Amino acid sequence: MAEITLSAGGGGKAMARLINGVFLKYFKNSELREMRDAAYILTPEKTAFSTDSFIIKPEFFPGGNIGKLSVAGTTNDLACSGAVPLYLSCGMVIPEGYDTEKLEKIVSSMAEAAGEAEAEIVTGDTKVAPRGDLQGLIINVSGIGRTEAEWNNYSAVKAGDCVIISSDIARHGVSVLLAREELGFSGGIESDCNVLCKMLQTLYGLRVHFVRDATRGGVAAVLNEISERSGLGITVRENDIPLRDDVAHFCDALGFDPLAVANEGAVIIITEKDDAEAALERVRKHPAGRNAAICGYVRQDAGVIMETSVGGRRYIEMPLGEILPRIC
Amino acid sequence: MAEITLSAGGGGKAMARLINGVFLKYFKNSELREMRDAAYILTPEKTAFSTDSFIIKPEFFPGGNIGKLSVAGTTNDLACSGAVPLYLSCGMVIPEGYDTEKLEKIVSSMAEAAGEAEAEIVTGDTKVAPRGDLQGLIINVSGIGRTEAEWNNYSAVKAGDCVIISSDIARHGVSVLLAREELGFSGGIESDCNVLCKMLQTLYGLRVHFVRDATRGGVAAVLNEISERSGLGITVRENDIPLRDDVAHFCDALGFDPLAVANEGAVIIITEKDDAEAALERVRKHPAGRNAAICGYVRQDAGVIMETSVGGRRYIEMPLGEILPRIC
C-alpha cells in the first residue's frame, strides 16, 4: 500500500487497514486500541481545552515536519495556558494518492512529540479527500490538559512586569521559507519547532502573569494582543531580543521584519518584575530555552514600542496578515 | 469583506476581524470571547473525548450543511458513547477566496446545532489555505462530554441482545449525491443529519449494551465492526430495516446497497432483549427517531446475516471502502 486510496477514508476494510497499519502502530495506548467513537478518560476538575489545525508547505522542513508541528503546537498552547497536557486527539485529512511511507514518518513524529509532552493520543479520525480537492495533509490536534496555573488572563498583566522571550526569534518562518525549493537557496536554519511543556512547567510557583507562544504574526502580534487586551503598553529593547545573525540576515535580504515572522518554540512570558530573573534561569536550563532573555517591560500607558539598537524608538504595529504564505 | 483573504489566517488584524465578525458573532460564550489559546473549563471526572474532521461536496445539501454536520457528527459520537456533550472546539481551514456570507451561514448552523446539543464552542482555530491548495472548507470539531453510561464497549454485547435502528437508512448519502449537480437530477430527499444527544439521553437507565451511529460505511460497516470485535454474530431482517421507498428506488437505480450508504442520524442500538421495547418507545418519541425499529438480534456464532424480504439469507460484508465519493 504505497499510496493512500480514497477507499481508505470510507469506513470499511481499507480504512481499518490504514488505521491498524499506520496509526495504531505508533500511537500505542489501550484507549485508542478500543476503536471507540469517543475515548473514555478520567479528567481533573480544572482543565484547559485547545485545538489547532495544521497545513504547511513543505510538510518536512529542517527541524521538524507537520506531525511534530501539530503535536508541539497544541501541547504548547496548553502549556502556555498553564496546563499540563494529558490527552490529545488526531484528526487527519489525507489527499488521495498520498505516500504511505511519508504518512508513517509524520505519524511517528506525532507519537514522539506526544511522548515528550507525556500526553496520550487517545482518539482520532481519518478522512481521505479526492485527488484535486486537497494538495497536502491537514492535521488537527485538539488537547486536554490539567490546569495548574492560569497564564492566559490578560487582566493579570500589570505595569512594571517583565517581558521574557524564551528563544531566539523568526527561525521557524525562515526555515520553512528556505525549505521551499522555489526560492532556489537554502540556509542551514532549523525551525525552533519544539515541545515546550516541560520547560514551562518549571515556572509553576513563580508569579507568572501571562504566557503565549509567538506563532502566526510572530512576537509583534503577541505583544500587540497583550497590550490591546490588557490596556497597557509594552516596551522591548531591540538589543535584548534574541535573534541569530544568519536569521537576521535572511530577514533583511527578504524584506521581513523578524518580529512579525512565525515561531514554533519562542514564547513570550510576562512575569512579576521580582520573579523575572528566577524565571529566566529556569527557562534557560531547558535546551529550547537556552537563548532566552529578559527583553522588555510593561508600561502604564498604551502601545508596543521598541527601543532600537541605534538609540531610537519605533512603534511595533499589529501585523496586517501573513507575511509568508502558510508556515504553520 | 466578501471573500476571505489569505491574510485572514495570518494571526494579525485581518484574522481578528474575521474572528470578531463571524465566529464571535455566532459562538456566544464568555470563555471563547477571552480569545485564549486554550479554554479554561470545569470538567467532570469521567469524560468522553472525540474528534471528527469534515469535508463534503456540496457543502450545502437538503437537510443541512457542513456546519450542522460537523457539530451533529461530533456530539453524536459523544452521545453514542453514552456521554452528554459539554464543550466543543472548532478548527477551520478555509480556502482563500471563500465567500464570507457562505461561511457565516455555516458558522450560524454550527451555533444552532451546538445549542440543540446544549454544548458550548469554547475554543477555536482558523487557518486560511492558499488558493489551489484546497477546494472546500474543512471543519474539525472535537468535543468533551460527561460520561453517563459506557455504550462503546464491544465486550458488553451478548447473544440474545436486540438490534434497533433509530431511523430509516441511507438518506444522508443519497441526498448528498443528489445535491451534486453533475448527476443532473434531484429527488427531494433530505439528509437525516441531526443532533441526537437528547434522543439518546432518554435511554439512560435501560440496559443498553452498545450504540454507534452508522455514518461512513453505513449500517453494514457498523454491524460488521460490532460482530468482529465482540466475536458474535448478528442477524437483521430486511423487512424490519426502515428504508423509505424513494431512497430504496434511488439506491437501486444507482446500484448502491442502502446498507452501505452513509447516514448522519441513524444509530444502531444494541440492548438487552427485555429492554428493547422500552428503548424503542423512548427513541420514537424524538422526531429523529420516529421511524425507529427493532430489526435484528445478536447470535452466539459469527458473521452478519440478513434475512431477506423474499425469505432468503445473505451475508452482509464489511464494505471495502467508500461507495460514494466524500459524503461526510
XYZ file of C-alpha atoms in Angstrom:
656
model
C 0.000 0.000 0.000
C 2.266 2.700 -1.318
C -0.441 5.279 -1.908
C -3.461 6.110 0.219
C -6.614 5.386 -1.766
C -9.943 7.123 -1.491
C -11.448 3.908 -0.129
C -9.173 4.202 2.943
C -11.453 7.009 4.128
C -14.677 5.126 3.584
C -15.265 3.462 6.906
C -14.680 -0.058 5.631
C -11.888 -2.606 5.317
C -9.392 -0.307 3.616
C -9.787 2.227 6.401
C -9.289 -0.422 9.050
C -6.047 -1.431 7.303
C -4.807 2.158 7.291
C -5.664 2.677 10.934
C -4.110 -0.587 12.066
C -1.106 -0.329 9.772
C -0.159 3.265 10.468
C -1.936 4.925 13.371
C -2.147 2.094 15.893
C 1.442 1.136 15.054
C 2.730 4.405 16.502
C 0.010 5.699 18.826
C 0.220 2.951 21.391
C -2.275 3.170 24.173
C -5.019 0.915 25.355
C -7.761 3.505 24.920
C -7.120 4.186 21.229
C -6.885 0.465 20.531
C -10.523 0.076 21.611
C -11.502 1.966 18.430
C -14.343 3.774 20.096
C -16.008 6.796 18.573
C -15.001 8.670 21.720
C -12.267 7.874 24.230
C -13.270 7.310 27.840
C -10.899 9.325 30.001
C -10.532 10.454 33.597
C -10.200 14.202 33.816
C -9.213 16.551 36.641
C -11.750 19.195 37.607
C -9.924 22.180 36.177
C -8.854 21.574 32.624
C -7.761 23.525 29.579
C -9.073 22.608 26.114
C -7.355 23.666 22.916
C -7.466 22.952 19.184
C -5.174 23.693 16.261
C -5.268 22.700 12.593
C -2.071 22.464 10.576
C -1.371 22.804 6.877
C 2.164 23.637 5.813
C 4.239 23.595 2.678
C 6.646 21.835 2.632
C 5.463 19.232 5.122
C 9.072 18.342 6.008
C 11.410 21.194 6.923
C 14.724 21.482 8.786
C 13.961 20.814 12.442
C 10.618 19.069 12.030
C 7.620 18.119 9.973
C 3.869 18.721 10.074
C 3.436 15.829 12.549
C 5.847 17.172 15.165
C 4.498 20.659 14.499
C 0.892 19.645 15.149
C 1.550 17.971 18.499
C 4.043 20.643 19.579
C 1.582 23.347 18.554
C -1.353 22.091 20.576
C 0.636 20.950 23.625
C 2.419 24.318 23.606
C -0.940 26.113 23.570
C -1.973 24.090 26.617
C 1.374 24.653 28.312
C 1.257 28.407 27.668
C -2.186 28.433 29.260
C -0.624 26.955 32.401
C -1.861 23.410 31.815
C -0.115 20.037 31.757
C -1.132 18.237 28.518
C -2.885 14.922 29.229
C -4.950 13.750 26.255
C -4.745 14.533 22.551
C -6.873 13.795 19.506
C -5.617 13.360 15.957
C -7.942 14.384 13.117
C -6.339 13.854 9.749
C -7.494 14.722 6.248
C -5.266 12.957 3.716
C -5.227 13.739 -0.006
C -5.950 10.701 -2.185
C -2.706 9.264 -3.534
C -0.636 10.400 -0.537
C 2.513 8.370 0.042
C 2.073 5.904 2.896
C 5.742 5.989 3.925
C 5.592 9.766 4.268
C 2.442 9.422 6.344
C 4.200 6.897 8.587
C 7.081 9.306 9.203
C 4.646 12.049 10.128
C 2.608 9.816 12.428
C 5.785 8.550 14.080
C 6.872 12.162 14.706
C 3.491 12.858 16.283
C 3.939 9.880 18.597
C 7.438 11.034 19.541
C 6.295 14.586 20.289
C 3.342 13.313 22.320
C 5.764 11.141 24.294
C 7.923 14.189 25.015
C 4.847 16.006 26.291
C 3.808 12.874 28.248
C 0.384 13.165 26.629
C -1.595 10.324 25.068
C -3.284 10.403 21.661
C -6.497 8.680 22.729
C -8.923 9.390 19.892
C -8.730 10.063 16.187
C -10.464 10.448 12.879
C -9.193 9.894 9.348
C -10.663 11.194 6.128
C -9.334 10.891 2.589
C -10.087 13.790 0.230
C -10.448 13.154 -3.512
C -7.438 13.998 -5.678
C -7.663 17.608 -6.765
C -9.650 18.772 -3.738
C -6.639 18.986 -1.426
C -2.917 19.320 -2.142
C -1.387 18.342 1.195
C -2.085 16.800 4.570
C -4.272 18.624 7.093
C -3.839 17.629 10.727
C -5.978 18.815 13.602
C -4.746 18.132 17.104
C -7.041 19.011 19.982
C -5.903 18.597 23.544
C -6.990 18.499 27.145
C -4.657 19.473 29.969
C -4.765 19.796 33.735
C -4.821 23.493 34.620
C -2.088 24.221 37.154
C -1.871 27.980 36.670
C -3.994 30.419 34.685
C -1.460 32.149 32.481
C -3.913 33.270 29.814
C -5.808 36.021 31.624
C -4.927 39.395 30.113
C -6.144 41.138 33.240
C -3.283 39.609 35.249
C -0.710 41.668 33.316
C 0.354 44.873 35.110
C 2.677 47.818 34.682
C 6.199 47.052 35.820
C 6.038 43.387 34.759
C 8.993 41.993 32.841
C 8.861 40.534 29.316
C 10.896 37.400 28.625
C 11.334 35.768 25.212
C 12.207 32.107 25.630
C 14.202 31.660 22.427
C 15.829 33.481 19.548
C 13.100 34.522 17.128
C 11.992 34.069 13.499
C 13.678 30.711 12.922
C 10.526 28.750 12.083
C 9.270 31.092 9.381
C 12.681 31.497 7.790
C 13.496 27.768 7.844
C 10.176 26.863 6.214
C 10.590 29.540 3.594
C 14.107 28.370 2.796
C 12.915 24.769 2.589
C 10.675 25.752 -0.307
C 12.508 24.840 -3.401
C 11.104 27.673 -5.435
C 13.359 30.192 -3.685
C 16.425 28.441 -5.047
C 18.598 28.759 -1.941
C 18.903 27.098 1.413
C 20.390 28.325 4.615
C 21.009 25.628 7.208
C 18.496 27.288 9.524
C 16.429 24.892 11.606
C 12.916 25.623 12.795
C 12.567 26.154 16.537
C 9.600 23.707 16.476
C 9.738 22.189 19.948
C 7.586 20.652 22.660
C 7.809 23.237 25.427
C 5.626 21.934 28.226
C 8.464 20.573 30.355
C 10.232 23.933 30.151
C 7.129 25.893 31.062
C 6.205 23.541 33.902
C 9.380 24.658 35.730
C 7.738 28.086 36.131
C 4.914 26.891 38.393
C 5.145 28.684 41.722
C 6.625 31.857 40.258
C 4.494 34.951 39.744
C 3.961 34.427 36.016
C 1.205 36.717 34.704
C 0.851 35.742 31.056
C 2.381 33.284 28.591
C 1.821 32.894 24.856
C 3.759 31.261 22.036
C 4.595 33.692 19.261
C 3.408 31.636 16.273
C 1.491 33.271 13.404
C 2.121 37.010 13.383
C 5.255 36.460 15.470
C 6.350 38.446 18.501
C 4.733 41.595 17.085
C 1.250 40.025 17.080
C 1.524 38.601 20.599
C 2.860 41.828 22.137
C 0.082 43.806 20.458
C -2.586 41.360 21.618
C -1.356 41.568 25.194
C -1.103 45.356 25.019
C -4.558 45.836 23.487
C -6.401 43.403 25.698
C -4.698 44.380 28.956
C -4.982 48.105 28.159
C -1.286 48.593 28.902
C 1.840 49.475 26.937
C 4.873 47.271 26.316
C 8.430 48.327 25.621
C 11.010 45.913 24.222
C 14.713 46.573 23.677
C 15.946 45.523 20.229
C 19.393 44.727 21.621
C 17.923 42.280 24.117
C 15.639 40.374 21.712
C 17.464 37.158 20.872
C 17.941 36.879 17.099
C 20.594 34.872 15.311
C 22.788 36.765 12.847
C 22.064 34.384 9.979
C 18.299 34.628 10.601
C 18.544 38.424 10.774
C 20.483 38.372 7.523
C 17.841 36.328 5.702
C 15.033 38.504 7.049
C 16.910 41.527 5.841
C 17.504 40.052 2.407
C 13.855 39.012 2.062
C 12.431 42.244 3.444
C 10.808 40.699 6.522
C 10.580 42.157 9.983
C 11.809 39.291 12.216
C 9.333 40.450 14.872
C 6.464 39.501 12.550
C 7.855 36.117 11.452
C 6.285 32.982 12.962
C 7.993 30.937 15.659
C 7.137 27.488 16.958
C 9.368 27.442 20.029
C 9.613 31.060 21.132
C 7.283 32.003 23.938
C 6.527 35.410 25.450
C 6.471 35.202 29.254
C 5.252 38.146 31.321
C 6.302 37.924 34.970
C 6.232 39.965 38.132
C 9.418 42.035 37.991
C 10.994 40.394 41.037
C 10.485 36.912 39.626
C 11.893 37.612 36.156
C 15.469 36.539 36.900
C 14.315 33.305 38.523
C 12.013 32.576 35.558
C 14.818 33.291 33.096
C 17.168 30.958 34.924
C 14.634 28.119 34.870
C 13.777 28.590 31.195
C 17.458 28.644 30.206
C 18.032 25.250 31.785
C 15.861 23.719 29.072
C 17.571 23.184 25.667
C 14.758 25.039 23.885
C 15.204 27.985 26.257
C 18.965 28.380 26.301
C 18.809 31.663 24.333
C 16.052 33.157 26.480
C 16.330 36.796 27.512
C 14.558 39.463 29.514
C 13.890 41.962 26.754
C 11.307 44.427 27.941
C 8.689 45.610 30.403
C 5.034 46.570 30.723
C 4.100 50.255 30.919
C 1.111 52.077 32.367
C 0.240 53.735 29.041
C -0.559 52.142 25.648
C 1.166 50.813 22.527
C 4.066 48.495 21.791
C 7.360 50.334 21.450
C 10.799 49.078 20.542
C 13.929 50.865 21.711
C 16.120 50.297 18.669
C 19.769 49.305 18.682
C 20.735 52.728 17.370
C 19.038 54.555 20.217
C 15.725 55.352 18.514
C 12.169 54.291 19.332
C 9.615 52.851 16.974
C 6.083 51.587 17.338
C 5.607 47.885 16.694
C 2.277 47.534 14.913
C -0.012 44.523 14.800
C 0.888 42.818 11.503
C -1.930 43.107 8.979
C -1.810 39.497 7.884
C 0.571 36.799 6.943
C 3.919 37.812 5.525
C 4.825 34.315 4.498
C 2.299 32.099 2.766
C 1.267 29.310 5.127
C 4.011 28.450 7.567
C 2.073 26.929 10.442
C -15.252 41.600 3.102
C -16.940 39.399 0.551
C -14.067 36.955 0.171
C -11.765 35.507 2.801
C -8.205 36.592 2.084
C -5.033 34.723 2.862
C -4.125 37.437 5.343
C -7.157 36.469 7.464
C -5.197 33.381 8.526
C -2.040 35.227 9.431
C -2.508 35.973 13.093
C -2.837 39.719 12.622
C -5.512 42.375 12.165
C -7.310 40.660 9.278
C -7.669 37.488 11.338
C -9.003 39.406 14.304
C -11.634 40.950 12.001
C -12.677 37.530 10.725
C -12.892 36.070 14.210
C -14.829 39.011 15.603
C -17.032 39.450 12.558
C -18.008 35.827 12.033
C -17.093 33.430 14.810
C -17.735 35.540 17.903
C -20.943 36.802 16.320
C -22.478 33.326 16.471
C -20.489 31.401 19.083
C -21.568 33.411 22.079
C -19.957 32.417 25.331
C -17.754 34.201 27.776
C -14.920 31.702 27.524
C -14.442 31.986 23.754
C -14.613 35.760 23.970
C -11.464 35.742 26.126
C -9.534 34.661 22.998
C -7.222 32.395 24.920
C -5.071 29.798 23.236
C -6.888 27.225 25.370
C -10.250 27.478 27.097
C -10.361 27.091 30.865
C -13.173 24.672 31.652
C -14.539 22.707 34.586
C -14.778 19.024 33.753
C -16.457 16.096 35.489
C -14.203 13.191 36.475
C -15.418 10.738 33.848
C -15.431 12.248 30.417
C -15.517 11.157 26.790
C -13.294 12.863 24.207
C -13.967 12.700 20.490
C -12.796 14.315 17.261
C -14.109 14.419 13.706
C -12.996 16.290 10.582
C -15.484 17.139 7.862
C -15.062 17.755 4.158
C -18.093 17.365 1.936
C -19.168 18.283 -1.574
C -21.520 20.089 -1.857
C -21.211 21.939 1.441
C -24.957 22.714 1.428
C -27.358 19.807 0.883
C -31.067 19.205 1.581
C -31.407 18.912 5.339
C -28.160 20.561 6.356
C -24.718 21.878 5.568
C -21.147 21.122 6.612
C -21.566 23.279 9.731
C -24.579 21.441 11.125
C -22.973 18.165 10.027
C -19.742 18.848 11.918
C -21.411 19.657 15.236
C -24.000 16.894 14.857
C -21.252 14.434 13.938
C -19.089 15.042 16.980
C -21.900 15.460 19.504
C -23.485 12.269 18.118
C -20.189 10.418 18.613
C -20.172 11.578 22.234
C -23.845 10.732 22.699
C -23.396 7.248 21.182
C -20.565 6.698 23.653
C -23.034 7.412 26.463
C -21.804 10.939 27.167
C -23.590 14.283 27.451
C -21.749 16.802 25.205
C -20.413 19.763 27.199
C -17.613 21.554 25.353
C -16.702 21.732 21.683
C -13.809 23.116 19.674
C -13.993 24.476 16.132
C -10.914 24.107 13.944
C -11.475 25.515 10.497
C -9.332 25.510 7.379
C -10.782 27.936 4.845
C -9.723 28.122 1.193
C -8.512 31.570 0.145
C -11.281 33.433 -1.684
C -14.078 31.660 0.207
C -17.323 33.598 0.339
C -17.833 35.246 3.720
C -21.631 35.051 3.582
C -21.445 31.313 2.997
C -19.060 30.998 5.909
C -21.488 32.945 8.093
C -24.318 30.576 7.225
C -22.165 27.602 8.106
C -20.966 29.109 11.374
C -24.525 30.038 12.298
C -25.621 26.421 11.650
C -22.813 25.231 13.921
C -24.021 27.552 16.667
C -27.595 26.330 16.242
C -26.589 22.662 16.366
C -24.412 23.278 19.421
C -27.374 24.973 21.079
C -29.537 21.935 20.367
C -26.901 19.739 21.984
C -26.598 22.236 24.866
C -22.834 22.234 24.304
C -20.599 25.287 24.155
C -17.997 26.005 21.474
C -15.294 27.280 23.815
C -12.128 27.207 21.738
C -11.216 27.501 18.083
C -8.573 27.870 15.442
C -8.795 29.339 11.957
C -6.411 28.836 9.075
C -6.662 30.055 5.508
C -5.138 27.822 2.820
C -3.738 29.362 -0.374
C -5.947 29.209 -3.450
C -5.276 25.980 -5.300
C -4.208 24.016 -2.221
C -7.747 23.346 -1.029
C -11.097 23.360 -2.866
C -13.566 23.494 0.048
C -13.926 24.123 3.741
C -12.503 21.637 6.248
C -14.010 21.717 9.721
C -12.757 19.764 12.704
C -14.967 19.607 15.758
C -13.577 17.949 18.857
C -15.720 17.506 21.918
C -15.728 16.659 25.590
C -18.744 15.093 27.269
C -19.732 13.845 30.692
C -19.789 10.034 30.611
C -23.120 8.803 31.978
C -23.054 5.286 30.515
C -20.338 3.350 28.689
C -22.060 2.326 25.478
C -18.892 1.819 23.448
C -17.506 -1.358 24.982
C -17.779 -4.216 22.472
C -17.445 -6.739 25.292
C -20.829 -5.648 26.685
C -22.645 -7.065 23.627
C -24.021 -10.575 24.154
C -26.039 -13.230 22.342
C -29.779 -12.644 22.545
C -29.440 -8.839 22.549
C -31.770 -6.902 20.264
C -30.672 -4.612 17.425
C -32.546 -1.327 16.983
C -32.049 1.122 14.123
C -33.125 4.596 15.168
C -34.117 5.923 11.752
C -34.774 4.930 8.159
C -31.412 4.440 6.475
C -29.327 5.748 3.550
C -30.892 9.207 3.390
C -27.712 11.200 4.018
C -25.646 9.550 1.292
C -28.428 9.707 -1.266
C -29.355 13.325 -0.524
C -25.737 14.481 -0.832
C -25.283 12.570 -4.031
C -28.465 14.044 -5.493
C -27.378 17.534 -4.431
C -24.362 17.207 -6.702
C -25.236 18.946 -9.875
C -23.204 16.623 -12.042
C -25.789 13.860 -11.715
C -28.369 16.004 -13.426
C -31.349 15.032 -11.290
C -32.690 15.796 -7.849
C -35.009 13.872 -5.642
C -36.428 15.835 -2.735
C -34.650 13.559 -0.299
C -33.373 15.276 2.836
C -30.326 14.132 4.756
C -31.051 12.654 8.192
C -28.302 14.916 9.599
C -29.490 15.536 13.154
C -28.288 16.262 16.668
C -29.195 13.064 18.506
C -27.969 13.554 22.046
C -31.362 14.434 23.532
C -32.869 11.306 21.974
C -30.089 9.056 23.237
C -30.140 10.583 26.712
C -33.639 9.167 27.190
C -32.064 5.684 27.186
C -30.077 6.165 30.403
C -31.178 3.621 32.951
C -32.050 0.955 30.379
C -29.754 -1.993 29.741
C -28.186 -0.573 26.577
C -25.069 -2.544 25.601
C -23.709 -0.719 22.578
C -24.543 2.348 20.470
C -22.953 3.638 17.292
C -24.045 5.992 14.541
C -23.929 4.382 11.125
C -22.019 7.086 9.234
C -19.299 6.136 6.740
C -19.739 2.568 5.578
C -23.364 2.678 6.717
C -25.199 0.045 8.701
C -23.127 -2.707 7.074
C -19.859 -1.323 8.472
C -21.198 -0.820 11.996
C -22.798 -4.268 12.224
C -19.583 -5.870 10.984
C -17.461 -3.884 13.445
C -19.663 -4.952 16.329
C -19.711 -8.560 15.148
C -15.953 -8.774 14.631
C -14.920 -7.047 17.820
C -17.466 -8.740 20.078
C -16.811 -12.141 18.486
C -20.555 -12.667 17.969
C -22.916 -12.913 15.028
C -25.718 -10.518 14.123
C -28.891 -11.221 12.171
C -31.048 -8.459 10.741
C -34.389 -8.808 8.984
C -34.612 -6.864 5.718
C -38.346 -6.326 6.198
C -37.745 -4.627 9.546
C -34.949 -2.286 8.473
C -36.576 1.121 7.983
C -35.943 2.362 4.448
C -38.043 4.850 2.525
C -39.343 3.736 -0.854
C -37.913 6.733 -2.707
C -34.490 6.197 -1.102
C -34.634 2.481 -1.973
C -35.552 3.431 -5.521
C -32.561 5.764 -5.906
C -30.177 3.201 -4.396
C -31.500 0.644 -6.821
C -31.137 2.971 -9.789
C -27.594 3.925 -8.786
C -26.512 0.397 -7.912
C -25.909 1.056 -4.217
C -26.639 -1.242 -1.309
C -28.574 1.007 1.119
C -26.927 -0.868 3.992
C -23.556 0.528 2.915
C -24.694 4.123 2.351
C -23.752 6.716 4.982
C -26.246 8.087 7.488
C -25.956 11.067 9.810
C -28.954 10.410 12.022
C -29.369 6.643 12.038
C -27.930 4.936 15.077
C -27.527 1.227 15.837
C -28.583 0.472 19.408
C -27.905 -2.942 20.941
C -29.963 -3.603 24.055
C -30.745 -6.376 26.483
C -33.677 -8.228 24.902
C -36.117 -7.344 27.666
C -35.364 -3.631 27.374
C -35.691 -3.394 23.596
C -39.365 -2.406 23.507
C -38.846 0.274 26.148
C -35.820 1.632 24.284
C -37.754 1.679 21.007
C -40.614 3.553 22.593
C -38.293 6.227 24.004
C -36.387 6.664 20.738
C -39.616 7.002 18.743
C -40.745 9.923 20.891
C -37.942 12.000 19.411
C -38.604 13.440 15.907
C -35.334 11.972 14.601
C -36.320 8.551 15.918
C -39.935 8.299 14.750
C -39.077 5.623 12.162
C -37.006 3.519 14.579
C -37.444 -0.246 14.530
C -36.226 -3.409 16.211
C -34.685 -5.156 13.239
C -32.459 -7.949 14.445
C -30.629 -9.801 17.206
C -27.184 -10.938 18.309
C -26.215 -14.590 17.835
C -23.707 -16.811 19.606
C -21.840 -17.611 16.363
C -20.150 -15.256 13.853
C -20.942 -13.130 10.803
C -23.584 -10.586 9.871
C -26.558 -12.149 8.124
C -29.652 -10.561 6.610
C -32.909 -12.482 6.323
C -34.140 -11.071 3.031
C -37.662 -9.966 2.228
C -38.069 -12.911 -0.127
C -37.234 -15.449 2.543
C -33.536 -15.959 1.754
C -30.413 -15.247 3.794
C -27.333 -13.370 2.724
C -24.094 -12.383 4.405
C -23.608 -8.656 4.873
C -19.908 -7.985 4.292
C -17.819 -5.145 5.620
C -17.796 -2.628 2.743
C -14.365 -2.388 1.159
C -14.282 1.372 1.001
C -16.390 4.318 0.117
C -19.123 3.805 -2.422
C -19.841 7.475 -2.788
C -17.008 9.958 -3.069
C -16.852 12.018 0.115
C -20.180 12.363 1.788
C -19.249 13.048 5.376
